[in-house]
CSV table of C-alpha atoms in Angstrom, one decimal:
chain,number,residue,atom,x,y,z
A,27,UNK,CA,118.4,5.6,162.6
A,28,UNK,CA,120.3,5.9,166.1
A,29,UNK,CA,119.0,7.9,168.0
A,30,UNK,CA,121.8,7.4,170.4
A,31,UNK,CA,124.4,8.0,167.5
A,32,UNK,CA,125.5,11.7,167.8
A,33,UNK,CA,126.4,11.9,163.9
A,34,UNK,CA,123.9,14.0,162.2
A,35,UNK,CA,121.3,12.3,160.5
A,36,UNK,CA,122.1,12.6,156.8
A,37,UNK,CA,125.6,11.2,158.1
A,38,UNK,CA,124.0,8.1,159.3
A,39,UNK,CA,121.5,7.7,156.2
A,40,UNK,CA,124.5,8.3,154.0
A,41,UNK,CA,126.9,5.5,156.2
A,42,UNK,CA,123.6,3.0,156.0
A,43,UNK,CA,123.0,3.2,152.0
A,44,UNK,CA,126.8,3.2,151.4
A,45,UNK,CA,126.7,-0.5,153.2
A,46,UNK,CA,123.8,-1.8,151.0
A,47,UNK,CA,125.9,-0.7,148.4
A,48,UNK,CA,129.6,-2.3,149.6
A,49,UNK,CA,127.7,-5.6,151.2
A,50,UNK,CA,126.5,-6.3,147.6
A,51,UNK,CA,122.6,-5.8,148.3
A,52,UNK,CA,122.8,-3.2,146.0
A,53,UNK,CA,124.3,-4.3,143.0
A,54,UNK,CA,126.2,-2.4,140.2
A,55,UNK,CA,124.0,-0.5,137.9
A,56,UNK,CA,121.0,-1.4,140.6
A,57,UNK,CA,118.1,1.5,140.9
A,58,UNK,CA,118.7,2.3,144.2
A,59,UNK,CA,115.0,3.3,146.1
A,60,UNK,CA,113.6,6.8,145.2
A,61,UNK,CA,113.9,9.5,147.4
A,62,UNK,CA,109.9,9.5,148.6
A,63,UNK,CA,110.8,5.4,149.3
A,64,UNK,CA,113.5,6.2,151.2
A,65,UNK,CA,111.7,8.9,153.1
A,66,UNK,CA,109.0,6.7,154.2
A,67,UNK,CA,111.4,3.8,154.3
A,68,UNK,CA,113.6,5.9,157.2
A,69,UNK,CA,110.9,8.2,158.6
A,70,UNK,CA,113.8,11.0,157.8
A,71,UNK,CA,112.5,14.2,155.4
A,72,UNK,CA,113.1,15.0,152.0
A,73,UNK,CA,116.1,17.6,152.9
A,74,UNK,CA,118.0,14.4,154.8
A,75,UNK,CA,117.6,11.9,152.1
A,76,UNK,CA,118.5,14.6,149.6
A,77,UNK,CA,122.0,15.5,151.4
A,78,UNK,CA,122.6,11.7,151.7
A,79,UNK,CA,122.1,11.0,148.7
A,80,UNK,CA,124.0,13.9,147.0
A,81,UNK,CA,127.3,12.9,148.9
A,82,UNK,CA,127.5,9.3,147.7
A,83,UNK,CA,126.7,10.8,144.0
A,84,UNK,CA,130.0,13.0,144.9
A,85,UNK,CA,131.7,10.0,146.2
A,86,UNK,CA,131.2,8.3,143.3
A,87,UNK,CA,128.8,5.1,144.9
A,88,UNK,CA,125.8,6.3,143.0
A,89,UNK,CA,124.9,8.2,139.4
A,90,UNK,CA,121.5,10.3,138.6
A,91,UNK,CA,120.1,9.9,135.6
A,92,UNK,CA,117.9,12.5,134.8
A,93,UNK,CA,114.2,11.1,134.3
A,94,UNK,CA,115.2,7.2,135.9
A,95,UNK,CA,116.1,7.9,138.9
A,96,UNK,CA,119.4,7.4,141.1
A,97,UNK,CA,121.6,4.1,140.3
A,98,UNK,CA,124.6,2.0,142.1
A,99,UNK,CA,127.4,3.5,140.0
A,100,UNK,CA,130.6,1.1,138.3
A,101,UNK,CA,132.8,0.0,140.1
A,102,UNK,CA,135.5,1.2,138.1
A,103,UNK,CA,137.1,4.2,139.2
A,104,UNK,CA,136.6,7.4,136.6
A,105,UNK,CA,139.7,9.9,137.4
A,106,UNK,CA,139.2,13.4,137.8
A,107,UNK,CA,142.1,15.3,139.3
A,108,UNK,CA,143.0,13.0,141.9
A,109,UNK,CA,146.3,11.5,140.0
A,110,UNK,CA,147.6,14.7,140.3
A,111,UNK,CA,147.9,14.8,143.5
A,112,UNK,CA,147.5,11.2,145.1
A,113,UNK,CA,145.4,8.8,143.2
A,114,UNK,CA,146.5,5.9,145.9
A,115,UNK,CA,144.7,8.3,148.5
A,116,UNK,CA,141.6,8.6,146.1
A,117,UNK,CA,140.9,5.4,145.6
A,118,UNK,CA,141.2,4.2,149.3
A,119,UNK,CA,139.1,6.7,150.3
A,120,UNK,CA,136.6,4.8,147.6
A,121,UNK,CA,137.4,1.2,149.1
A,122,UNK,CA,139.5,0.0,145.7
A,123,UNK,CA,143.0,-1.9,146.1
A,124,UNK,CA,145.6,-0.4,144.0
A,125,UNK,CA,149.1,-1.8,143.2
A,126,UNK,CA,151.9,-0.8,141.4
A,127,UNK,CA,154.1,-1.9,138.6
A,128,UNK,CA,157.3,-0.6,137.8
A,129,UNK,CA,157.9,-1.0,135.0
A,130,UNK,CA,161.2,1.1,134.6
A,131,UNK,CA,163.5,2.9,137.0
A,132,UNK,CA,166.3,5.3,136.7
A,133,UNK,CA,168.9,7.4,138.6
A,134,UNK,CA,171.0,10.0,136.3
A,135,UNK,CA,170.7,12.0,133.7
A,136,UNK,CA,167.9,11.9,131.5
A,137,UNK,CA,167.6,11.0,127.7
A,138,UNK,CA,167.3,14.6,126.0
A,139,UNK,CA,163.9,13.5,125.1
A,140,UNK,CA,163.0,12.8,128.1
A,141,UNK,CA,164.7,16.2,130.2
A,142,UNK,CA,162.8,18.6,127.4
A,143,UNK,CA,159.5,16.9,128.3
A,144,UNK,CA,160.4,17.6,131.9
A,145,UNK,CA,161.4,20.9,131.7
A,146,UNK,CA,164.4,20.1,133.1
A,147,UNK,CA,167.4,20.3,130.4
A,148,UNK,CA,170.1,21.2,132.9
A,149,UNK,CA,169.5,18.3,135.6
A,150,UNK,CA,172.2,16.0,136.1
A,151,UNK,CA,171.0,14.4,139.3
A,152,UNK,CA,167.2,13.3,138.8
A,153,UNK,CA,165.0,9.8,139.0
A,154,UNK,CA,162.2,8.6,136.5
A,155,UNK,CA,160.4,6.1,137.1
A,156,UNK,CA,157.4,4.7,134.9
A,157,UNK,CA,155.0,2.7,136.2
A,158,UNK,CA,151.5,0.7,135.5
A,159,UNK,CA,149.1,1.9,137.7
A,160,UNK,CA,146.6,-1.3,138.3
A,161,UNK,CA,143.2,-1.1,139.6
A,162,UNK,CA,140.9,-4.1,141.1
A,163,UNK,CA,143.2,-6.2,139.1
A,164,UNK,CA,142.5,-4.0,135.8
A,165,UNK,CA,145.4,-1.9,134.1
A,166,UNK,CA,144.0,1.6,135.0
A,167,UNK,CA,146.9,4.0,133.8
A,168,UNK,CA,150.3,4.9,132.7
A,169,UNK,CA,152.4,7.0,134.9
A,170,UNK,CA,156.1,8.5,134.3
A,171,UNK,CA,157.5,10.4,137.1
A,172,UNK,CA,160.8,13.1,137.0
A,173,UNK,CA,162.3,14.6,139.6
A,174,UNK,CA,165.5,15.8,140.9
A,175,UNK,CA,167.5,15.0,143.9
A,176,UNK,CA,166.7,19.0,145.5
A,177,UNK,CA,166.4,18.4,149.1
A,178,UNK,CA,165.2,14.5,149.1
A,179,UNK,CA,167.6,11.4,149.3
A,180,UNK,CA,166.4,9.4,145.8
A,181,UNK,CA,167.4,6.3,147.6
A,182,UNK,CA,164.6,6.8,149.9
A,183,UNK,CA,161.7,7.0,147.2
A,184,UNK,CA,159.6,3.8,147.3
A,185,UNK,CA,158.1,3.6,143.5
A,186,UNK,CA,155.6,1.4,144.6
A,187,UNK,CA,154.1,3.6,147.3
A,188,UNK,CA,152.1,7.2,146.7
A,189,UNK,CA,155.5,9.1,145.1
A,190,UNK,CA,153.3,12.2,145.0
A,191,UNK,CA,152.6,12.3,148.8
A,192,UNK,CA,156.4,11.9,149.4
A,193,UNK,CA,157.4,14.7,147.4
A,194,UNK,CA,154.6,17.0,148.7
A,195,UNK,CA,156.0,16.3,152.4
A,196,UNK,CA,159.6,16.8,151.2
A,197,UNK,CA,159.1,20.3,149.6
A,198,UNK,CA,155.9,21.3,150.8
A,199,UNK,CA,156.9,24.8,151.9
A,200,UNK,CA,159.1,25.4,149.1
A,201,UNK,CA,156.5,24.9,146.1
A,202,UNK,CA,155.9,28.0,144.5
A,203,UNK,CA,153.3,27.1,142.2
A,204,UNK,CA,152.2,24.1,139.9
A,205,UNK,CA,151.7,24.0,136.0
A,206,UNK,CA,149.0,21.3,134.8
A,207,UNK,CA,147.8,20.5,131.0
A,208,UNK,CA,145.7,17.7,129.6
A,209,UNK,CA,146.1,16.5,126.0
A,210,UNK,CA,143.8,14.0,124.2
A,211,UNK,CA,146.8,11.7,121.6
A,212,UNK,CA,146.8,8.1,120.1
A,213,UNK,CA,148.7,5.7,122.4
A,214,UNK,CA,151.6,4.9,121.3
A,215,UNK,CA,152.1,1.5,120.8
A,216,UNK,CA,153.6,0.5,124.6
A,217,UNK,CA,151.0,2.6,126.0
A,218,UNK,CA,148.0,0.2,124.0
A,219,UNK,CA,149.7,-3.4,124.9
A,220,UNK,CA,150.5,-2.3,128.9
A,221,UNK,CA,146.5,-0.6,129.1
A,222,UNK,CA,145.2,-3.0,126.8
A,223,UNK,CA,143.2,-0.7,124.9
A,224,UNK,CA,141.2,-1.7,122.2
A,225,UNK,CA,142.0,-0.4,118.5
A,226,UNK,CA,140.4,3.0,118.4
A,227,UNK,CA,140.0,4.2,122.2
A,228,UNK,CA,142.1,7.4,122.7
A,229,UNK,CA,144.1,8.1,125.7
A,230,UNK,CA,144.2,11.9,127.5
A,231,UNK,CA,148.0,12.9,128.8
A,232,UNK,CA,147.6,14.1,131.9
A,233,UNK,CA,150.8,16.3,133.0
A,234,UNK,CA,151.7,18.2,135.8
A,235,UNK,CA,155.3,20.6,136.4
A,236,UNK,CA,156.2,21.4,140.3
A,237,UNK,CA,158.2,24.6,140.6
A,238,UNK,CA,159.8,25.9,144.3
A,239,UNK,CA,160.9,29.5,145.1
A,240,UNK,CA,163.8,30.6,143.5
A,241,UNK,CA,164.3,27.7,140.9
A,242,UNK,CA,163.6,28.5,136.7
A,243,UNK,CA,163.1,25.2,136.4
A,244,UNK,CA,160.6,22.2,137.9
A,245,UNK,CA,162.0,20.0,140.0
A,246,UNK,CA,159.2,17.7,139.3
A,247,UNK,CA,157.1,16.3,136.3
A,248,UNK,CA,154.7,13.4,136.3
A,249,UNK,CA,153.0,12.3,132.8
A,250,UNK,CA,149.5,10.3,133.9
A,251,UNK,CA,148.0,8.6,130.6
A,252,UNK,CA,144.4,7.0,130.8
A,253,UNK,CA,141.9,6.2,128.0
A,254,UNK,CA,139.8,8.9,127.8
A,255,UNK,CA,136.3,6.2,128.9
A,256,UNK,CA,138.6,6.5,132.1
A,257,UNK,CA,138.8,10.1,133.0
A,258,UNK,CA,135.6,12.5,134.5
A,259,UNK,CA,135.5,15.9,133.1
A,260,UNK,CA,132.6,16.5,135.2
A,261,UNK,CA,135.4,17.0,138.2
């Protein structure tokens, strides 16, 4: 440790390990030392290595396994929450490249089918876009997006960057409250060829319904399918 380096020490433990892990030394599914090694390893105490430790478990770097001991975690990224809000911001934060496909786009008025499952019957003025959401190379997820044209210029959306973040900084101050549900389904058959998933893996439908003050209806929707090996319900 530096004992120039202002950061607290558990801060610079954590930032050390999480380089053994990123500059391969520590490979995937590696037992990373235990926590007396790295105690005598560092000349830190039990209460430092145990806070550095626990945040790279909550980042996602490392798993416990009760009775083994602490490992290098995969490197693919389990989703809890995060596509609901940004998952391009989540896995950046964990170091992963993420690109986007689009794999349909649309400014009008929706199928019937498609403005029930949004919520938004009425709408005449709205975008969907559906896209593949790929991870280190690897088809991760499906996403379809809804919204209207309230407040935002639909030219202006960029489906291949975070379209979450854009709407949250369009209508921000107007969001009254947001409706979430999650419910495990057979792919249908687009949803197997585009993830790839093999001939009895399930998916989980993740959706989400953004409502602003003084509006009956959402003026959002977002439909985020995964395989259900793919999602954490420990978050």
């Amino acid at each position: 440790m530096n004992p120039l380096d202002e950061r607290p020490l558990y801060i610079q433990l954590k930032n050390d390990l999480l380089d053994q892990i990123k500059s391969g030394i520590w490979q995937e599914k590696d037992q990373i030392p235990t926590e007396l090694e790295l105690m005598e390893l560092y000349h830190l105490g039990r209460d430092t290595v145990r806070k550095a430790v626990s945040i790279l478990v909550q980042e996602g770097y490392l798993i416990k396994r009760r009775g083994k001991g602490t490992f290098v975690a995969k490197t693919q990224f389990s989703i809890g929450f995060e596509p609901l809000i940004s998952l391009r911001y989540a896995l950046q934060v964990r170091g992963l490249e993420e690109t986007n496909v689009v794999l349909d786009q649309f400014i009008g008025t929706q199928p019937k089918g498609i403005a029930d499952r949004a919520r938004m019957p009425q709408l005449k003025e709205s975008m969907r876009i559906l896209r593949l959401r790929v991870v280190e190379g690897r088809p991760l997820a499906m996403e379809e997006s809804v919204f209207s044209s309230q407040g935002i210029n639909l030219e202006e959306v960029n489906p291949h960057e975070s379209i979450s973040r854009f709407l949250l900084q369009q209508w921000g101050n107007q969001i009254d409250r947001i409706e979430q549900i999650m419910t495990p389904k057979n792919p249908t058959k687009v949803e197997r060829e585009q993830l790839e998933l093999k001939e009895n893996c399930q998916v989980l439908a993740l959706e989400r319904w953004i409502y602003v003050k003084k509006k009956e209806s959402p003026i959002s929707y977002v439909s985020f399918v995964i395989p259900m090996t793919e999602y954490d319900f420990s978050i």
